[in-house]
Amino acid sequence: MADPLHKSGKVVSDDQGFRLGLLVIVEGSDELCITTSTSAGLEQTLPWIFFHKVIGVTTFFLFVEGKAATPNVAKVLQSIPGVKIVYRTRELEEQQARSRIWNETWLASFFYKPCNYELFVKQSLNMEMAIVMAREAGMDWIIHLDTDELIHPAGANEYSMRQLLADVPRNVDMVIFPNYESSVERDDIKEPFSEVSMFKKNYDHLPKDTYFGNYKEATRGNPNYFLTYGNGKSAARIQDHLRPNGAHRWHNYMKTPNEIKLDEAAVLHYTYPKFSDLTSRRDRCGCKPTKEDVKRCFMLEFDRSNNKNRCRSGDLSQASLQRVSQKSRILMGFGRD
């Protein structure tokens, strides 16, 4: 990441746009781990890890495949204190094939389908294993994040996830972080975490008249307010009978979790900041550019629309950029003046 400005551990900004500050670790506060399933390279994973270390995350459970599992990349990741690598081996797949999840209904509609659906199931199975790993490591909280997401712990006395979670009442089982979606302003982004500075706020953090009054301008012809998801991510307190509830939530086999939604803290989702993010998602699925095949492979309407378009790269880049970019400042969480 670009060298962040910092002052007394709190967030600061300057006239160049939104910057993220550093923190002072709060002694005796709750321990948080992040789990993810990733195939990303070091150029994406390293700044993601080190940013979260700065805000107080101590442990990372990385379920790796693809580029992330190659020897050179994995060697670097394993050298970082607090990072645990889990390879997608045959033994892992056999172990997950025996998971009780396969006999339950809450994920059944995603079973035995390709691409996005397969990834969603894989993430859930990995999260189930990460719960056990987190408990063995003595963690207090667990959150599932993708490597294109950063936690923004606004509202804490210090810019610290440990402080934020330490202030949560003991009877709360789950904390919801509404997501903000990035709004790219250029088509030549190389390092999203340092170059992208403008985000569309979640409707949970907006006055309703602002949200509904500017909805048409904010969507820019897209089917939904956000290009991807809008239900945020959640951190769960490690406890008996905890289970995943898809990639965005957790649940409990024995009770309905007591959850709260934070008024300021959020997950910053860097959504398709580079053209290669669009093409890589399309190419790794191998789906045909037909209405039937695209619907079978992709969950979200934007992905379906984008993956029907198999025109030459330049035209696709221009068309996609127009749909991804966002010029409205009214609905932004952060932005340049």
Short mmCIF file of C-alpha atoms in Angstrom, two decimals:
data_model
loop_
_atom_site.label_atom_id
_atom_site.label_comp_id
_atom_site.label_asym_id
_atom_site.label_seq_id
_atom_site.Cartn_x
_atom_site.Cartn_y
_atom_site.Cartn_z
CA MET A 1 0.00 0.00 0.00
CA ALA A 2 1.05 3.59 -0.46
CA ASP A 3 2.58 5.03 2.68
CA PRO A 4 -0.46 5.81 4.84
CA LEU A 5 -0.66 9.01 6.82
CA HIS A 6 -1.05 8.50 10.53
CA LYS A 7 -1.52 10.44 13.72
CA SER A 8 -2.01 8.92 17.18
CA GLY A 9 -3.36 5.75 15.65
CA LYS A 10 -6.46 7.41 14.17
CA VAL A 11 -7.66 7.86 10.61
CA VAL A 12 -6.52 11.05 8.93
CA SER A 13 -6.95 12.39 5.42
CA ASP A 14 -5.45 15.06 3.20
CA ASP A 15 -6.37 16.91 0.04
CA GLN A 16 -5.17 13.98 -2.07
CA GLY A 17 -8.09 11.83 -0.93
CA PHE A 18 -8.93 9.16 1.60
CA ARG A 19 -5.98 7.60 3.42
CA LEU A 20 -5.89 4.93 6.10
CA GLY A 21 -3.99 5.52 9.32
CA LEU A 22 -2.17 3.26 11.75
CA LEU A 23 -3.05 2.18 15.24
CA VAL A 24 -1.67 1.33 18.62
CA ILE A 25 -2.41 -2.29 19.59
CA VAL A 26 -4.77 -2.43 22.54
CA GLU A 27 -3.41 -4.78 25.17
CA GLY A 28 -5.86 -7.33 26.53
CA SER A 29 -8.36 -6.80 23.72
CA ASP A 30 -10.09 -9.52 21.73
CA GLU A 31 -8.13 -11.59 19.22
CA LEU A 32 -9.50 -11.58 15.66
CA CYS A 33 -8.66 -13.89 12.78
CA ILE A 34 -9.53 -13.59 9.10
CA THR A 35 -10.19 -16.55 6.84
CA THR A 36 -10.23 -16.41 3.05
CA SER A 37 -10.22 -18.65 0.00
CA THR A 38 -7.90 -17.20 -2.60
CA SER A 39 -5.97 -17.80 -5.80
CA ALA A 40 -4.50 -14.27 -5.85
CA GLY A 41 -0.82 -13.44 -6.22
CA LEU A 42 1.42 -11.55 -3.82
CA GLU A 43 0.68 -8.18 -5.42
CA GLN A 44 -2.83 -8.42 -4.01
CA THR A 45 -2.39 -10.62 -0.96
CA LEU A 46 0.57 -8.93 0.74
CA PRO A 47 -0.93 -5.41 1.08
CA TRP A 48 -4.20 -7.05 2.16
CA ILE A 49 -2.47 -8.98 4.96
CA PHE A 50 -0.29 -6.11 6.16
CA PHE A 51 -3.16 -3.62 6.22
CA HIS A 52 -5.18 -5.93 8.43
CA LYS A 53 -2.18 -6.57 10.67
CA VAL A 54 -1.92 -2.81 11.16
CA ILE A 55 -5.52 -2.57 12.38
CA GLY A 56 -5.08 -5.42 14.84
CA VAL A 57 -5.79 -8.72 13.07
CA THR A 58 -3.37 -11.30 14.44
CA THR A 59 -4.10 -14.50 12.53
CA PHE A 60 -4.94 -15.41 8.93
CA PHE A 61 -6.20 -18.74 7.62
CA LEU A 62 -5.59 -18.76 3.86
CA PHE A 63 -7.15 -21.57 1.83
CA VAL A 64 -5.04 -21.34 -1.31
CA GLU A 65 -5.12 -22.66 -4.84
CA GLY A 66 -4.04 -21.39 -8.25
CA LYS A 67 -1.34 -18.72 -8.13
CA ALA A 68 -1.61 -18.44 -4.35
CA ALA A 69 -0.59 -22.10 -4.00
CA THR A 70 2.50 -21.94 -6.22
CA PRO A 71 5.76 -22.59 -4.35
CA ASN A 72 7.22 -19.08 -4.64
CA VAL A 73 4.03 -17.36 -3.51
CA ALA A 74 3.23 -19.82 -0.73
CA LYS A 75 6.77 -19.62 0.61
CA VAL A 76 6.45 -15.87 1.09
CA LEU A 77 3.01 -16.14 2.68
CA GLN A 78 4.16 -18.83 5.09
CA SER A 79 7.06 -16.66 6.22
CA ILE A 80 4.67 -14.03 7.62
CA PRO A 81 3.94 -14.49 11.34
CA GLY A 82 0.33 -15.39 12.00
CA VAL A 83 -0.38 -16.65 8.47
CA LYS A 84 -1.50 -20.26 8.11
CA ILE A 85 -1.67 -21.77 4.61
CA VAL A 86 -4.11 -24.57 3.75
CA TYR A 87 -3.65 -26.18 0.34
CA ARG A 88 -6.54 -27.64 -1.63
CA THR A 89 -5.30 -31.21 -1.64
CA ARG A 90 -7.12 -34.45 -2.28
CA GLU A 91 -7.02 -35.10 1.46
CA LEU A 92 -8.72 -31.76 2.12
CA GLU A 93 -11.42 -32.48 -0.45
CA GLU A 94 -12.04 -35.92 1.04
CA GLN A 95 -12.31 -34.43 4.51
CA GLN A 96 -14.74 -31.75 3.33
CA ALA A 97 -16.78 -34.36 1.45
CA ARG A 98 -17.66 -35.77 4.89
CA SER A 99 -18.89 -32.43 6.22
CA ARG A 100 -22.37 -32.33 7.72
CA ILE A 101 -23.07 -29.35 5.44
CA TRP A 102 -23.84 -31.73 2.56
CA ASN A 103 -26.77 -33.17 4.52
CA GLU A 104 -28.32 -29.81 5.35
CA THR A 105 -30.67 -27.55 3.43
CA TRP A 106 -29.30 -24.04 3.95
CA LEU A 107 -26.66 -24.39 1.20
CA ALA A 108 -28.34 -27.10 -0.88
CA SER A 109 -29.40 -24.80 -3.73
CA PHE A 110 -25.72 -24.16 -4.52
CA PHE A 111 -24.59 -27.79 -4.66
CA TYR A 112 -23.29 -29.36 -7.89
CA LYS A 113 -23.38 -26.14 -9.91
CA PRO A 114 -20.38 -24.55 -11.67
CA CYS A 115 -18.35 -21.39 -11.24
CA ASN A 116 -19.74 -18.87 -8.70
CA TYR A 117 -21.94 -21.50 -7.07
CA GLU A 118 -19.06 -23.93 -6.70
CA LEU A 119 -16.92 -21.16 -5.18
CA PHE A 120 -19.65 -20.28 -2.67
CA VAL A 121 -19.83 -23.90 -1.49
CA LYS A 122 -16.05 -24.13 -1.32
CA GLN A 123 -15.87 -20.93 0.76
CA SER A 124 -18.47 -22.29 3.18
CA LEU A 125 -16.61 -25.59 3.63
CA ASN A 126 -13.37 -23.69 4.20
CA MET A 127 -15.07 -21.42 6.74
CA GLU A 128 -16.29 -24.50 8.61
CA MET A 129 -12.70 -25.73 8.91
CA ALA A 130 -11.46 -22.27 9.84
CA ILE A 131 -13.78 -22.20 12.86
CA VAL A 132 -11.99 -25.26 14.27
CA MET A 133 -8.59 -23.74 13.49
CA ALA A 134 -9.58 -20.45 15.11
CA ARG A 135 -10.70 -22.17 18.27
CA GLU A 136 -7.48 -24.16 18.49
CA ALA A 137 -5.52 -20.92 18.04
CA GLY A 138 -7.37 -19.23 20.90
CA MET A 139 -9.16 -16.66 18.76
CA ASP A 140 -12.14 -14.69 20.07
CA TRP A 141 -13.61 -13.59 16.71
CA ILE A 142 -13.55 -14.77 13.10
CA ILE A 143 -14.48 -12.97 9.89
CA HIS A 144 -14.48 -14.18 6.29
CA LEU A 145 -13.10 -11.67 3.79
CA ASP A 146 -12.04 -11.86 0.17
CA THR A 147 -8.66 -10.43 -0.80
CA ASP A 148 -10.34 -7.50 -2.57
CA GLU A 149 -11.91 -6.34 0.72
CA LEU A 150 -10.53 -4.28 3.59
CA ILE A 151 -12.15 -3.75 6.99
CA HIS A 152 -12.67 -0.08 7.88
CA PRO A 153 -13.07 0.03 11.71
CA ALA A 154 -14.56 3.50 11.93
CA GLY A 155 -16.19 4.32 15.25
CA ALA A 156 -13.46 2.82 17.45
CA ASN A 157 -11.57 5.15 19.76
CA GLU A 158 -8.47 4.04 17.92
CA TYR A 159 -8.44 2.81 14.34
CA SER A 160 -8.40 -0.74 15.65
CA MET A 161 -10.47 -3.85 15.09
CA ARG A 162 -9.38 -5.18 18.45
CA GLN A 163 -10.69 -2.08 20.19
CA LEU A 164 -13.87 -2.13 18.14
CA LEU A 165 -14.68 -5.73 19.04
CA ALA A 166 -13.58 -5.33 22.67
CA ASP A 167 -16.35 -2.74 23.05
CA VAL A 168 -19.05 -5.15 21.80
CA PRO A 169 -21.32 -6.39 24.63
CA ARG A 170 -20.59 -9.94 25.72
CA ASN A 171 -24.08 -11.15 24.83
CA VAL A 172 -23.57 -10.27 21.14
CA ASP A 173 -22.66 -13.23 18.95
CA MET A 174 -22.26 -11.56 15.57
CA VAL A 175 -21.29 -8.10 14.31
CA ILE A 176 -22.41 -6.95 10.85
CA PHE A 177 -20.14 -4.69 8.80
CA PRO A 178 -22.12 -3.06 5.96
CA ASN A 179 -20.12 -3.01 2.74
CA TYR A 180 -19.08 0.03 0.71
CA GLU A 181 -18.36 -0.52 -2.99
CA SER A 182 -15.45 1.11 -4.78
CA SER A 183 -16.08 3.54 -7.62
CA VAL A 184 -13.21 3.52 -10.07
CA GLU A 185 -12.48 6.78 -11.85
CA ARG A 186 -9.79 5.54 -14.26
CA ASP A 187 -9.21 2.51 -16.46
CA ASP A 188 -5.50 2.22 -15.68
CA ILE A 189 -5.59 1.18 -12.01
CA LYS A 190 -2.54 -0.89 -11.02
CA GLU A 191 -2.72 -0.97 -7.19
CA PRO A 192 -6.36 -0.69 -6.11
CA PHE A 193 -5.76 -0.35 -2.36
CA SER A 194 -3.65 2.78 -2.83
CA GLU A 195 -5.15 4.23 -6.04
CA VAL A 196 -8.90 3.83 -5.51
CA SER A 197 -10.20 6.37 -3.01
CA MET A 198 -13.93 6.75 -3.69
CA PHE A 199 -16.65 4.42 -2.40
CA LYS A 200 -20.39 4.16 -2.63
CA LYS A 201 -21.88 3.93 0.86
CA ASN A 202 -24.16 1.13 1.90
CA TYR A 203 -27.80 2.11 2.27
CA ASP A 204 -27.54 1.12 5.94
CA HIS A 205 -25.24 4.12 6.41
CA LEU A 206 -27.26 6.62 4.35
CA PRO A 207 -30.31 8.76 5.09
CA LYS A 208 -33.19 7.08 3.27
CA ASP A 209 -34.15 10.23 1.36
CA THR A 210 -30.57 10.48 0.05
CA TYR A 211 -30.55 6.83 -0.98
CA PHE A 212 -33.90 6.81 -2.76
CA GLY A 213 -33.53 10.35 -4.12
CA ASN A 214 -30.29 9.49 -5.91
CA TYR A 215 -30.88 5.84 -6.71
CA LYS A 216 -31.15 6.26 -10.48
CA GLU A 217 -27.98 8.32 -10.72
CA ALA A 218 -26.11 5.90 -8.45
CA THR A 219 -27.02 2.75 -10.38
CA ARG A 220 -25.95 4.17 -13.79
CA GLY A 221 -28.10 1.71 -15.68
CA ASN A 222 -27.01 -1.31 -13.66
CA PRO A 223 -29.72 -3.65 -12.29
CA ASN A 224 -28.90 -2.97 -8.62
CA TYR A 225 -27.47 -0.25 -6.38
CA PHE A 226 -24.23 -2.25 -6.01
CA LEU A 227 -22.66 -4.22 -8.84
CA THR A 228 -22.10 -7.19 -6.55
CA TYR A 229 -23.39 -7.88 -3.04
CA GLY A 230 -25.04 -5.45 -0.62
CA ASN A 231 -25.49 -7.43 2.60
CA GLY A 232 -22.06 -6.76 4.10
CA LYS A 233 -19.83 -9.20 5.96
CA SER A 234 -19.97 -10.36 9.57
CA ALA A 235 -17.60 -11.20 12.39
CA ALA A 236 -18.66 -14.02 14.70
CA ARG A 237 -17.65 -14.69 18.27
CA ILE A 238 -15.97 -18.10 18.53
CA GLN A 239 -18.27 -20.39 20.53
CA ASP A 240 -19.82 -23.83 20.59
CA HIS A 241 -21.96 -24.91 17.61
CA LEU A 242 -20.84 -22.03 15.38
CA ARG A 243 -21.20 -22.67 11.64
CA PRO A 244 -20.94 -20.67 8.40
CA ASN A 245 -24.10 -19.39 6.77
CA GLY A 246 -22.73 -18.70 3.32
CA ALA A 247 -19.72 -16.46 2.66
CA HIS A 248 -21.26 -13.37 4.30
CA ARG A 249 -22.73 -14.65 7.55
CA TRP A 250 -22.34 -17.12 10.40
CA HIS A 251 -24.98 -19.03 12.34
CA ASN A 252 -25.28 -21.42 15.28
CA TYR A 253 -26.69 -24.93 15.28
CA MET A 254 -28.25 -24.51 18.73
CA LYS A 255 -29.58 -20.95 18.81
CA THR A 256 -30.38 -17.85 16.81
CA PRO A 257 -27.32 -15.60 17.12
CA ASN A 258 -27.70 -12.21 18.74
CA GLU A 259 -26.35 -9.79 16.14
CA ILE A 260 -25.77 -6.06 15.85
CA LYS A 261 -25.07 -3.88 12.84
CA LEU A 262 -22.38 -1.23 13.20
CA ASP A 263 -23.26 2.41 12.49
CA GLU A 264 -19.85 3.49 11.18
CA ALA A 265 -17.51 0.55 10.58
CA ALA A 266 -17.68 -1.07 7.15
CA VAL A 267 -16.05 -3.43 4.70
CA LEU A 268 -14.48 -1.63 1.74
CA HIS A 269 -15.05 -3.75 -1.35
CA TYR A 270 -12.72 -2.97 -4.24
CA THR A 271 -15.10 -4.14 -6.95
CA TYR A 272 -13.54 -4.75 -10.38
CA PRO A 273 -10.99 -1.92 -10.13
CA LYS A 274 -8.97 -3.42 -13.02
CA PHE A 275 -10.16 -4.69 -16.38
CA SER A 276 -8.31 -7.94 -15.70
CA ASP A 277 -10.63 -8.53 -12.73
CA LEU A 278 -13.55 -8.71 -15.15
CA THR A 279 -11.86 -10.98 -17.67
CA SER A 280 -10.31 -13.34 -15.11
CA ARG A 281 -13.66 -14.06 -13.52
CA ARG A 282 -15.10 -14.76 -16.94
CA ASP A 283 -12.21 -16.89 -18.14
CA ARG A 284 -11.80 -19.13 -15.09
CA CYS A 285 -15.35 -20.44 -15.41
CA GLY A 286 -15.21 -21.59 -19.02
CA CYS A 287 -18.90 -20.85 -19.56
CA LYS A 288 -20.26 -20.21 -23.02
CA PRO A 289 -21.55 -16.67 -23.78
CA THR A 290 -25.16 -17.82 -23.94
CA LYS A 291 -28.05 -16.78 -21.74
CA GLU A 292 -28.55 -20.30 -20.44
CA ASP A 293 -24.90 -21.03 -19.68
CA VAL A 294 -24.20 -17.65 -18.11
CA LYS A 295 -27.24 -17.98 -15.84
CA ARG A 296 -26.04 -21.43 -14.83
CA CYS A 297 -22.57 -20.12 -13.92
CA PHE A 298 -23.09 -16.69 -12.37
CA MET A 299 -25.29 -15.47 -9.52
CA LEU A 300 -25.23 -11.72 -10.07
CA GLU A 301 -26.91 -9.89 -12.92
CA PHE A 302 -23.87 -7.71 -13.60
CA ASP A 303 -21.63 -10.77 -13.95
CA ARG A 304 -24.16 -12.40 -16.24
CA SER A 305 -24.36 -9.32 -18.45
CA ASN A 306 -20.59 -8.90 -18.55
CA ASN A 307 -19.96 -12.53 -19.39
CA LYS A 308 -22.37 -12.52 -22.32
CA ASN A 309 -20.12 -9.97 -23.96
CA ARG A 310 -17.29 -11.74 -25.80
CA CYS A 311 -16.37 -8.84 -28.03
CA ARG A 312 -12.77 -7.84 -28.44
CA SER A 313 -10.94 -6.68 -25.33
CA GLY A 314 -10.91 -2.97 -26.06
CA ASP A 315 -14.66 -2.72 -26.60
CA LEU A 316 -15.41 -4.82 -23.54
CA SER A 317 -13.08 -2.69 -21.44
CA GLN A 318 -14.81 0.53 -22.48
CA ALA A 319 -18.30 -0.86 -21.98
CA SER A 320 -17.48 -2.37 -18.62
CA LEU A 321 -15.69 0.74 -17.38
CA GLN A 322 -18.77 2.84 -18.10
CA ARG A 323 -20.88 0.51 -15.98
CA VAL A 324 -18.36 0.11 -13.15
CA SER A 325 -17.30 3.76 -12.83
CA GLN A 326 -19.26 6.14 -10.64
CA LYS A 327 -19.26 9.92 -10.84
CA SER A 328 -21.83 10.79 -8.20
CA ARG A 329 -20.19 12.18 -5.05
CA ILE A 330 -23.45 12.32 -3.12
CA LEU A 331 -23.52 8.64 -2.27
CA MET A 332 -19.81 8.17 -1.65
CA GLY A 333 -18.38 7.13 1.68
CA PHE A 334 -15.02 8.67 0.81
CA GLY A 335 -13.86 10.74 -2.15
CA ARG A 336 -11.69 13.47 -3.49
CA ASP A 337 -13.13 16.95 -3.43
#
